[in-house]
Tab-separated table of C-alpha atoms and ligand atoms in Angstrom:
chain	number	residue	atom	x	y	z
A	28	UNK	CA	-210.101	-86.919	57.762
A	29	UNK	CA	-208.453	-83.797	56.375
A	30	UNK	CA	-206.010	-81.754	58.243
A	31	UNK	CA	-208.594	-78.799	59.079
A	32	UNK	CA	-211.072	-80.953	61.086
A	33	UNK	CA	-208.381	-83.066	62.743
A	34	UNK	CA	-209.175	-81.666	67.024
A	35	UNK	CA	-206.404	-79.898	67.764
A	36	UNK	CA	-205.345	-78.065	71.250
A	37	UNK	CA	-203.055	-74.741	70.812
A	38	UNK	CA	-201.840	-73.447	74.193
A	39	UNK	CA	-199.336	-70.337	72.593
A	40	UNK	CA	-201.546	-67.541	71.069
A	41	UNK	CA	-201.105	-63.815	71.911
A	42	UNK	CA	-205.166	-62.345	71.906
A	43	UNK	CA	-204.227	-59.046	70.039
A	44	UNK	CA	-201.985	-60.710	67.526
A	45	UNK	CA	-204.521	-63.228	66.354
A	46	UNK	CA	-207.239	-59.825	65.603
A	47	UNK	CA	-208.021	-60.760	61.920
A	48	UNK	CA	-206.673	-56.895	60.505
A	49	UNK	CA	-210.178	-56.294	59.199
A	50	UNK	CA	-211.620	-56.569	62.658
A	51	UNK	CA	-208.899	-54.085	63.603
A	52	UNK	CA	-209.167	-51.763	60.663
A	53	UNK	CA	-213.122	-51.940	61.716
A	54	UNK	CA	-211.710	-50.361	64.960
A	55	UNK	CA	-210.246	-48.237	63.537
A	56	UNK	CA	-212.855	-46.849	61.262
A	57	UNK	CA	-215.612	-46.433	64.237
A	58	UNK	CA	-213.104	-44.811	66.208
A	59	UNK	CA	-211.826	-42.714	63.971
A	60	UNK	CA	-207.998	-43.360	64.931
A	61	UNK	CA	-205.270	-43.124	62.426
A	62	UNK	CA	-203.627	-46.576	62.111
A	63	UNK	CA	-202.466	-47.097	58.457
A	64	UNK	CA	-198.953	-47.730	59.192
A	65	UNK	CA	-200.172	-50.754	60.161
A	66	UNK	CA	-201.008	-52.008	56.918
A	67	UNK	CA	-199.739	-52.912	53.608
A	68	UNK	CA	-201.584	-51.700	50.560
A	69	UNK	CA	-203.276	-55.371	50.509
A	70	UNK	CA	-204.790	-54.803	53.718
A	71	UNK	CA	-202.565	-57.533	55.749
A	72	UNK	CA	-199.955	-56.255	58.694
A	73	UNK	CA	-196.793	-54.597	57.546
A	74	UNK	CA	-193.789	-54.928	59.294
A	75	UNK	CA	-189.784	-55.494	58.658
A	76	UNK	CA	-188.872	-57.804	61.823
A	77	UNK	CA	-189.447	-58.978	64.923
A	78	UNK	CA	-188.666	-55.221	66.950
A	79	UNK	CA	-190.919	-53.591	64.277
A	80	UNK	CA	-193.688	-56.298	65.220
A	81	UNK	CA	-193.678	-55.525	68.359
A	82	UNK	CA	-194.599	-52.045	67.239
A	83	UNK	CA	-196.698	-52.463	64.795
A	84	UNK	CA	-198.938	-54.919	67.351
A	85	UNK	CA	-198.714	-52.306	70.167
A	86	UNK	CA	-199.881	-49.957	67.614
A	87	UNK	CA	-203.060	-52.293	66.082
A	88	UNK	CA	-203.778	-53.332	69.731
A	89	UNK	CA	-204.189	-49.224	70.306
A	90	UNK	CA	-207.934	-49.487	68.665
A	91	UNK	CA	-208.594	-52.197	71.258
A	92	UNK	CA	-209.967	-49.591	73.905
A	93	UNK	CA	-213.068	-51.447	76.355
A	94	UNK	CA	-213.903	-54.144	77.308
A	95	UNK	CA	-216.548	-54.517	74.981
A	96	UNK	CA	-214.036	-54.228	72.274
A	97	UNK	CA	-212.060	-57.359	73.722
A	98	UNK	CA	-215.457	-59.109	74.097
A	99	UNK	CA	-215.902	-58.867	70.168
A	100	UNK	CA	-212.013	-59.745	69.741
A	101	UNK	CA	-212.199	-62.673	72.067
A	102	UNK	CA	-215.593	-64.305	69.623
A	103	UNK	CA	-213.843	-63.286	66.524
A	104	UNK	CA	-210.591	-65.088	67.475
A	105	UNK	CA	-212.706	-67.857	69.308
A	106	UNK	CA	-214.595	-68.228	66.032
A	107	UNK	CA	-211.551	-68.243	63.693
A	108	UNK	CA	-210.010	-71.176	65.999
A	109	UNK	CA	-213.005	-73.443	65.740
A	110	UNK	CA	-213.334	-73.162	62.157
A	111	UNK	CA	-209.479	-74.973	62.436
A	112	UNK	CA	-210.386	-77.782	64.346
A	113	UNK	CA	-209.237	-75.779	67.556
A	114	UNK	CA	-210.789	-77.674	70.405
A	115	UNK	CA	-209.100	-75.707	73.291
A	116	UNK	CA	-206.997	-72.998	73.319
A	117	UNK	CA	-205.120	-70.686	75.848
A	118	UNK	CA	-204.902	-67.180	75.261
A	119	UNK	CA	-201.944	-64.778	76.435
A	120	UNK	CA	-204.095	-61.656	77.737
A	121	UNK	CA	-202.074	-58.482	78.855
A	122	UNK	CA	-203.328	-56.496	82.022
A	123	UNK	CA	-201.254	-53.403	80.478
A	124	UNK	CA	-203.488	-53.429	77.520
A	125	UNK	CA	-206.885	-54.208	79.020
A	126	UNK	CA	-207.219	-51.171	81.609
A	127	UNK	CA	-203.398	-50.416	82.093
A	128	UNK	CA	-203.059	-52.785	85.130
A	129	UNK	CA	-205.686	-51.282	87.136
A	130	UNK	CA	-207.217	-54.439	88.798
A	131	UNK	CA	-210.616	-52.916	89.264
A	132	UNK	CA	-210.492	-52.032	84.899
A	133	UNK	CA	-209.102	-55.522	84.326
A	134	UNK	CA	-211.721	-57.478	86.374
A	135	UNK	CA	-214.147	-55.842	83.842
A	136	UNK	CA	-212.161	-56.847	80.895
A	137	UNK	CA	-211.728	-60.346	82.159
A	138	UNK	CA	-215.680	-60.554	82.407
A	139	UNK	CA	-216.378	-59.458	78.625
A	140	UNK	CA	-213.913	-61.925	77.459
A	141	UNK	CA	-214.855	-64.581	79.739
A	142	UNK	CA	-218.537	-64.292	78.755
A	143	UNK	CA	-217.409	-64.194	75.067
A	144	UNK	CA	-215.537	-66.911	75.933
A	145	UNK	CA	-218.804	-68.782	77.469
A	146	UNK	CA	-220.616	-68.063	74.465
A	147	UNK	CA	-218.974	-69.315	71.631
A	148	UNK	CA	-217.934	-72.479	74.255
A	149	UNK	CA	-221.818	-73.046	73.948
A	150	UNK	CA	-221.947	-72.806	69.837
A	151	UNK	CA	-218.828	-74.237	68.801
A	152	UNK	CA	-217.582	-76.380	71.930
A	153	UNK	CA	-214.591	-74.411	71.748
A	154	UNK	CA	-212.690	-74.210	75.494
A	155	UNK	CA	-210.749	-71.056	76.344
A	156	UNK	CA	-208.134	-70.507	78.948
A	157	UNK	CA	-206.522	-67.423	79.917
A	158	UNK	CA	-202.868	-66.976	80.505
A	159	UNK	CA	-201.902	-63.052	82.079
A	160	UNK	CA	-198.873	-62.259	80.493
A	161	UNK	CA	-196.468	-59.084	81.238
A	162	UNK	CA	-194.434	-57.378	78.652
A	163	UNK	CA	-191.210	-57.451	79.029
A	164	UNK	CA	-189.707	-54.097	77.093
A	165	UNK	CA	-192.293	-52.372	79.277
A	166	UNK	CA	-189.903	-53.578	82.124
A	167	UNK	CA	-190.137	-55.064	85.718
A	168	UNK	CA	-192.495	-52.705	87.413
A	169	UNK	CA	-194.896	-52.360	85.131
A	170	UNK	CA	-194.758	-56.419	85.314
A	171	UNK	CA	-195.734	-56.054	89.322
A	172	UNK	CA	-199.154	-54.623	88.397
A	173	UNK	CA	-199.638	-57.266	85.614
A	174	UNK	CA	-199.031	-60.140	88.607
A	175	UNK	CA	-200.890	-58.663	91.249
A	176	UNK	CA	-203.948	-58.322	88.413
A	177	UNK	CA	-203.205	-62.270	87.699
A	178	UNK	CA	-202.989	-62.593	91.415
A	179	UNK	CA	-206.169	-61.377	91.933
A	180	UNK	CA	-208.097	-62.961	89.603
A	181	UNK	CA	-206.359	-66.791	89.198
A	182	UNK	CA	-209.379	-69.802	89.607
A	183	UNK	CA	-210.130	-72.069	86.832
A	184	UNK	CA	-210.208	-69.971	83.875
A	185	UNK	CA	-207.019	-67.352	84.825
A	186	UNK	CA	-204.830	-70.502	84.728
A	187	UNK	CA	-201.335	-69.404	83.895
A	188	UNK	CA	-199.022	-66.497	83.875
A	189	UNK	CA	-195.974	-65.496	81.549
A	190	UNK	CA	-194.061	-62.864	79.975
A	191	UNK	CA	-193.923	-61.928	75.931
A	192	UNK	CA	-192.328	-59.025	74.410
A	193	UNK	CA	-188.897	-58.259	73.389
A	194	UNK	CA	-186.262	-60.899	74.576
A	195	UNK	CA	-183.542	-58.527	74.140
A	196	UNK	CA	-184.288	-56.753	77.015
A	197	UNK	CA	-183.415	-57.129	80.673
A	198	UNK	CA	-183.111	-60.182	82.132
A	199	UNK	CA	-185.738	-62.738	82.728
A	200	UNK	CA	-184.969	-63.086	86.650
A	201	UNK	CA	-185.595	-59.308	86.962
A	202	UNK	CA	-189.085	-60.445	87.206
A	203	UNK	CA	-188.626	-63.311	89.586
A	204	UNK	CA	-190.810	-61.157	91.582
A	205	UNK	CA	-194.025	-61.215	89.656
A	206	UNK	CA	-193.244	-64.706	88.639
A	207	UNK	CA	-193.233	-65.770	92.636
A	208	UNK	CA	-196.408	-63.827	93.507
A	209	UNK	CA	-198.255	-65.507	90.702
A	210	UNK	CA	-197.248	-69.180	91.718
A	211	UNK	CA	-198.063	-68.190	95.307
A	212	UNK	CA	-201.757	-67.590	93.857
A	213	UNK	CA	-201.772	-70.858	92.528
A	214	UNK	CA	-200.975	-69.571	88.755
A	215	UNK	CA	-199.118	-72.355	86.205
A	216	UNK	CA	-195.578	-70.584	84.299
A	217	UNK	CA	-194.655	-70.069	81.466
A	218	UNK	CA	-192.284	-67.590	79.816
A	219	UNK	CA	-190.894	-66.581	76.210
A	220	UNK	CA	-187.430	-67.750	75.876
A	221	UNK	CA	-185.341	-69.615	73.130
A	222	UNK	CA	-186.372	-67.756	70.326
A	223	UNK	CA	-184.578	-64.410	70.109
A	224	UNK	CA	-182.040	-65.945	72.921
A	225	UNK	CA	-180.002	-68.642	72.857
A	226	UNK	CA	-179.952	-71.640	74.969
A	227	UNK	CA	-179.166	-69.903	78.027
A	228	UNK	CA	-182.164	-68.257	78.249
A	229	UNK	CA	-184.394	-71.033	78.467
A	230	UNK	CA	-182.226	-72.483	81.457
A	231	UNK	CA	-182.663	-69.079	82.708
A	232	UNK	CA	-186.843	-69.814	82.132
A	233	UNK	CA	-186.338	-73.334	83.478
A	234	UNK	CA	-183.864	-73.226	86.323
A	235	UNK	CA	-184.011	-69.358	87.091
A	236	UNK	CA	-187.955	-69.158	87.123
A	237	UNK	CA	-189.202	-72.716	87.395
A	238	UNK	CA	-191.478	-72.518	84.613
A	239	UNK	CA	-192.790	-75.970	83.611
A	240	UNK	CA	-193.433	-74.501	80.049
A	241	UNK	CA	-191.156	-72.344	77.474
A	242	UNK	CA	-192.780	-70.378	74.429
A	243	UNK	CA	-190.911	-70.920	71.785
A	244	UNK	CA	-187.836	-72.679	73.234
A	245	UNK	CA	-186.189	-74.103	70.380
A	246	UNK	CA	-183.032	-72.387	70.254
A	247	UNK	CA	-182.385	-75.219	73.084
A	248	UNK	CA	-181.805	-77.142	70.308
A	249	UNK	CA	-177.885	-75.733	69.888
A	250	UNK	CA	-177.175	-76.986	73.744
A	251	UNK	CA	-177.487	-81.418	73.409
A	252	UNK	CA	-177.012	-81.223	77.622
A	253	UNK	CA	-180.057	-78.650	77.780
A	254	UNK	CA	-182.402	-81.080	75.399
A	255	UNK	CA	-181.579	-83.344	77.336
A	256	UNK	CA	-182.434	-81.949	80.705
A	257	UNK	CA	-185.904	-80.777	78.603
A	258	UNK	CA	-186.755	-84.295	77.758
A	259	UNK	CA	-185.864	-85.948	80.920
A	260	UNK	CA	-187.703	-82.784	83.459
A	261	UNK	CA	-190.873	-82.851	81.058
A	262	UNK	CA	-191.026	-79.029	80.334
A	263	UNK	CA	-193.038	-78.978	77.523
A	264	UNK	CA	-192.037	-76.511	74.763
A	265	UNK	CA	-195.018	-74.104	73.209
A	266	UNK	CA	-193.791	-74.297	69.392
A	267	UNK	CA	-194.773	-72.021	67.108
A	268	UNK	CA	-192.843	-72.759	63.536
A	269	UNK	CA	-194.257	-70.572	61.048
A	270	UNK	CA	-193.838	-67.879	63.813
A	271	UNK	CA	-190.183	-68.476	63.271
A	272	UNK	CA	-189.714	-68.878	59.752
A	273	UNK	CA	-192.006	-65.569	58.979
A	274	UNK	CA	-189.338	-63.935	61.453
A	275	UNK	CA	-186.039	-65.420	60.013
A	276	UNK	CA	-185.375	-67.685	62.560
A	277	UNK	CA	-184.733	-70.707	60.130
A	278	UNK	CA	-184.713	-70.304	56.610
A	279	UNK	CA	-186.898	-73.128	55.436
A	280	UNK	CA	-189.589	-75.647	57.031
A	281	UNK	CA	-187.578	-78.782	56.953
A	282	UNK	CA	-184.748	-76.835	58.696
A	283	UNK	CA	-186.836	-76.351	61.362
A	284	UNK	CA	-186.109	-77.899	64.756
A	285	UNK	CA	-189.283	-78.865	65.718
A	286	UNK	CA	-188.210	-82.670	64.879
A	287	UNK	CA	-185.116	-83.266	65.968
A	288	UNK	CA	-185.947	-81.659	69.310
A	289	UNK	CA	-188.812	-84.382	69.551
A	290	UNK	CA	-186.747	-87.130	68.260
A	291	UNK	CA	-184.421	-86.407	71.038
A	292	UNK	CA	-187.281	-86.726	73.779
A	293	UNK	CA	-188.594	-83.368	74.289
A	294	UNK	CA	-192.254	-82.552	74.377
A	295	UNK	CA	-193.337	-80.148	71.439
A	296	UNK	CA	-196.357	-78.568	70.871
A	297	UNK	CA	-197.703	-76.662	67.951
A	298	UNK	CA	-199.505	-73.013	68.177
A	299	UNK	CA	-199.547	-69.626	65.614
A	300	UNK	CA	-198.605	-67.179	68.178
A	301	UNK	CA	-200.460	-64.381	66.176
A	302	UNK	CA	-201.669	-65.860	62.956
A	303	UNK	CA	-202.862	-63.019	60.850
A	304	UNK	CA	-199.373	-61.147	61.478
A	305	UNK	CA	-197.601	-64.377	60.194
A	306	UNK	CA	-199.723	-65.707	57.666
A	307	UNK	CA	-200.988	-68.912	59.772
A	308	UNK	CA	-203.812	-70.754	60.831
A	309	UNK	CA	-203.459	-74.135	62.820
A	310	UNK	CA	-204.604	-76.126	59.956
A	311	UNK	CA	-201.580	-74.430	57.556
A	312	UNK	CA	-199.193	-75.387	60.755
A	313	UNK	CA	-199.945	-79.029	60.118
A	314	UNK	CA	-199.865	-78.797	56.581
A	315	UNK	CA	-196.431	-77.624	56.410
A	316	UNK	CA	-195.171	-80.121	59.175
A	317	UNK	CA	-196.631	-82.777	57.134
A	318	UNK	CA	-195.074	-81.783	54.126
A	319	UNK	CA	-191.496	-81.209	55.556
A	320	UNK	CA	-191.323	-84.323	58.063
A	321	UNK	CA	-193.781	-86.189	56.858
A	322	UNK	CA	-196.138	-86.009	59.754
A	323	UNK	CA	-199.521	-88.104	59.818
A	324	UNK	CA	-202.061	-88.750	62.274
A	325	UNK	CA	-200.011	-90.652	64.657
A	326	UNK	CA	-197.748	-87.650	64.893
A	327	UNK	CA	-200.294	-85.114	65.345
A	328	UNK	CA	-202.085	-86.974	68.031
A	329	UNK	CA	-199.012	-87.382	70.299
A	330	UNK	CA	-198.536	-83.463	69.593
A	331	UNK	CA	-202.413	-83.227	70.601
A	332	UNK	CA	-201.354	-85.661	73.840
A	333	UNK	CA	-198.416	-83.309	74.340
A	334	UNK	CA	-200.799	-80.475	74.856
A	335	UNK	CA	-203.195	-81.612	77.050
A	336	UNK	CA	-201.166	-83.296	79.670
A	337	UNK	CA	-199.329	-79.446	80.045
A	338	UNK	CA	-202.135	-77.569	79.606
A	339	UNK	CA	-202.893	-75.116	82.418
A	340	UNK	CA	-206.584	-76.452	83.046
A	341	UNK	CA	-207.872	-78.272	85.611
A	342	UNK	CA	-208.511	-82.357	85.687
A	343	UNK	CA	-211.924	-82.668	84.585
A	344	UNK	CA	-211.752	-80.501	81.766
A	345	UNK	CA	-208.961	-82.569	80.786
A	346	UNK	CA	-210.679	-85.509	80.568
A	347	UNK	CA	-213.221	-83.895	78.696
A	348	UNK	CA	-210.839	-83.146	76.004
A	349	UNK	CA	-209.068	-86.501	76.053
A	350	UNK	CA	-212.777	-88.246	75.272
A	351	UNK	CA	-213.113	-85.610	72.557
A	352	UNK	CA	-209.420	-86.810	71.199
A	353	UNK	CA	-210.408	-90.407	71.783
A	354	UNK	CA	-213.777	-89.332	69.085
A	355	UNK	CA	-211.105	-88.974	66.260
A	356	UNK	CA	-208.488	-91.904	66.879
A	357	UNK	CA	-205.511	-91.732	64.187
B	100	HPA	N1	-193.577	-62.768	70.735
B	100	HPA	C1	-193.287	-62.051	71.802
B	100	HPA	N2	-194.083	-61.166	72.310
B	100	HPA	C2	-195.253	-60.976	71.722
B	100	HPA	C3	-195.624	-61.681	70.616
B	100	HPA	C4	-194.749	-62.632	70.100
B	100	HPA	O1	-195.034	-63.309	69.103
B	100	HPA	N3	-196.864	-61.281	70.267
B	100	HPA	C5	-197.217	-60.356	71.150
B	100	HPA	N4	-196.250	-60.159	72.045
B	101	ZN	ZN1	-195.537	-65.537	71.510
């Protein structure tokens, strides 16, 4: 079976960042808003590093102004996924972007998306999650609204709740608050860390917050005592490598960390985090893992396995996906 159709389950991938940039530039167009800084001349997303990403997506994500709009977003991404293989996926969704926090405008965003969502579930058997993330340059309080919208709307398709944005600012317990209020409403945790900070900031995701998963996470990987504590507490990290090597993290795919972090005991996982910005797709993730370690099947069904026993769904979807693994045995 060829990489593309092997099932696979991505649990890291920001909605706005996987908006192919002609669906954006579309947007645009109807809307008549100025967004060409976005762009290169060859119509892909321009930008220098990971602070100017940040602005460049805010500034794409700008077009993105209804709920209808994040209806159309949520099939086109939905669509895109399938075509990969992707058998479930959970989606980072942003209350600040979808009706600036209001909880009344977000409960209308939440319904495009999750009848969008229904929709292409029915066509392509594709299962979608959502995971309400704050942003955290856009600092604490605006976080509060973010959890309270999460708060309000957490059941069995709001599963999760995390934080993206720039690492560089503030400090992750600064939103302890939001991060409490969502796992008193039942809400699973997650939480960028271990990408643009070292090691200490995923203890400061794992002891500080009590998150059970870490986007990203690998810079764990220069702190033995902290893998180990990863492998032996089960905190699954949400790995995204072509994320990193598009941003400079590591130079080269076999110097990625990815392996030696699982050889070591740790459960990896493999997503795009926003695939058009980088380049990706989930079948060009597997490629390049099996052409720098040498991964085959095997490998890719434990990552699968990895997945779905810390994905934030409930038990009988799970089992639904584990017969669907089961379909395509290595
Ligand atoms: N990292 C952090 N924050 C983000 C990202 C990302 O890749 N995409 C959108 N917000
Ligand atoms: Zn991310």
């Amino acid at each position: 079976m060829s990489l593309k159709d092997l099932p696979k389950l991505e649990l890291h991938l920001h909605i706005e960042g996987a908006a192919p940039p002609a669906f954006i530039r579309g947007l645009a167009q109807e809307k008549s808003v100025d967004i060409s800084r976005v762009f290169k001349e060859d119509g892909s997303y321009d930008f220098r590093d990971f602070v100017h990403f940040l602005s460049v997506y805010e500034a794409a994500t700008s077009v993105l102004k209804t709920p209808d709009d994040y209806a159309r977003l949520t099939t086109a991404v939905l669509e895109e996924s399938a075509a990969h293989g992707v058998i479930y996926t959970e989606m980072f969704i942003s209350p600040d972007f979808c009706g600036g926090s209001d909880v009344a405008a977000w409960r209308e965003y939440l319904h495009a998306m999750q009848e969008a969502a229904a929709r292409a579930e029915a066509k392509d058997g594709i299962v979608m999650r959502g995971i309400v993330t704050c942003i955290r340059h856009f600092g604490p309080e605006k976080a509060k609204a973010s959890a309270l919208c999460a708060a309000e709307t957490a059941g069995d398709w709001i599963t999760g709740f995390g934080i993206g944005g720039d690492e560089g600012k503030g400090k992750l317990t600064d939103f302890a608050w939001s991060f409490d209020l969502a796992r008193e409403a039942g809400l699973q945790l997650t939480a960028h860390a271990g990408e643009w900070g070292g090691p200490a900031s995923v203890r400061e995701a794992v002891d500080g917050i009590g998150v059970v998963r870490v986007g990203h996470g690998v810079r764990a990987i220069e702190d033995l005592a902290l893998v180990d504590q990863l492998a032996e507490s089960g905190v699954t990290l949400e790995v995204c490598p072509g994320s990193n090597i598009v941003l400079g993290l590591y130079p080269k795919w076999d110097r990625h960390p990815i392996q030696a972090l699982r050889e070591r005991g740790v459960k990896v996982t493999v997503s795009t985090d926003d695939p058009p910005f980088f380049h990706t797709t989930m079948t060009r993730e597997y490629e390049q893992l099996e052409r720098a370690f040498g991964w085959g099947a095997e490998d890719f069904l434990e990552i699968s396995r990895n997945a779905l026993d810390a994905a934030f769904c409930d038990g009988d979807t799970k089992a639904k996906l584990a017969e669907r693994l089961k379909d395509h045995p290595a």
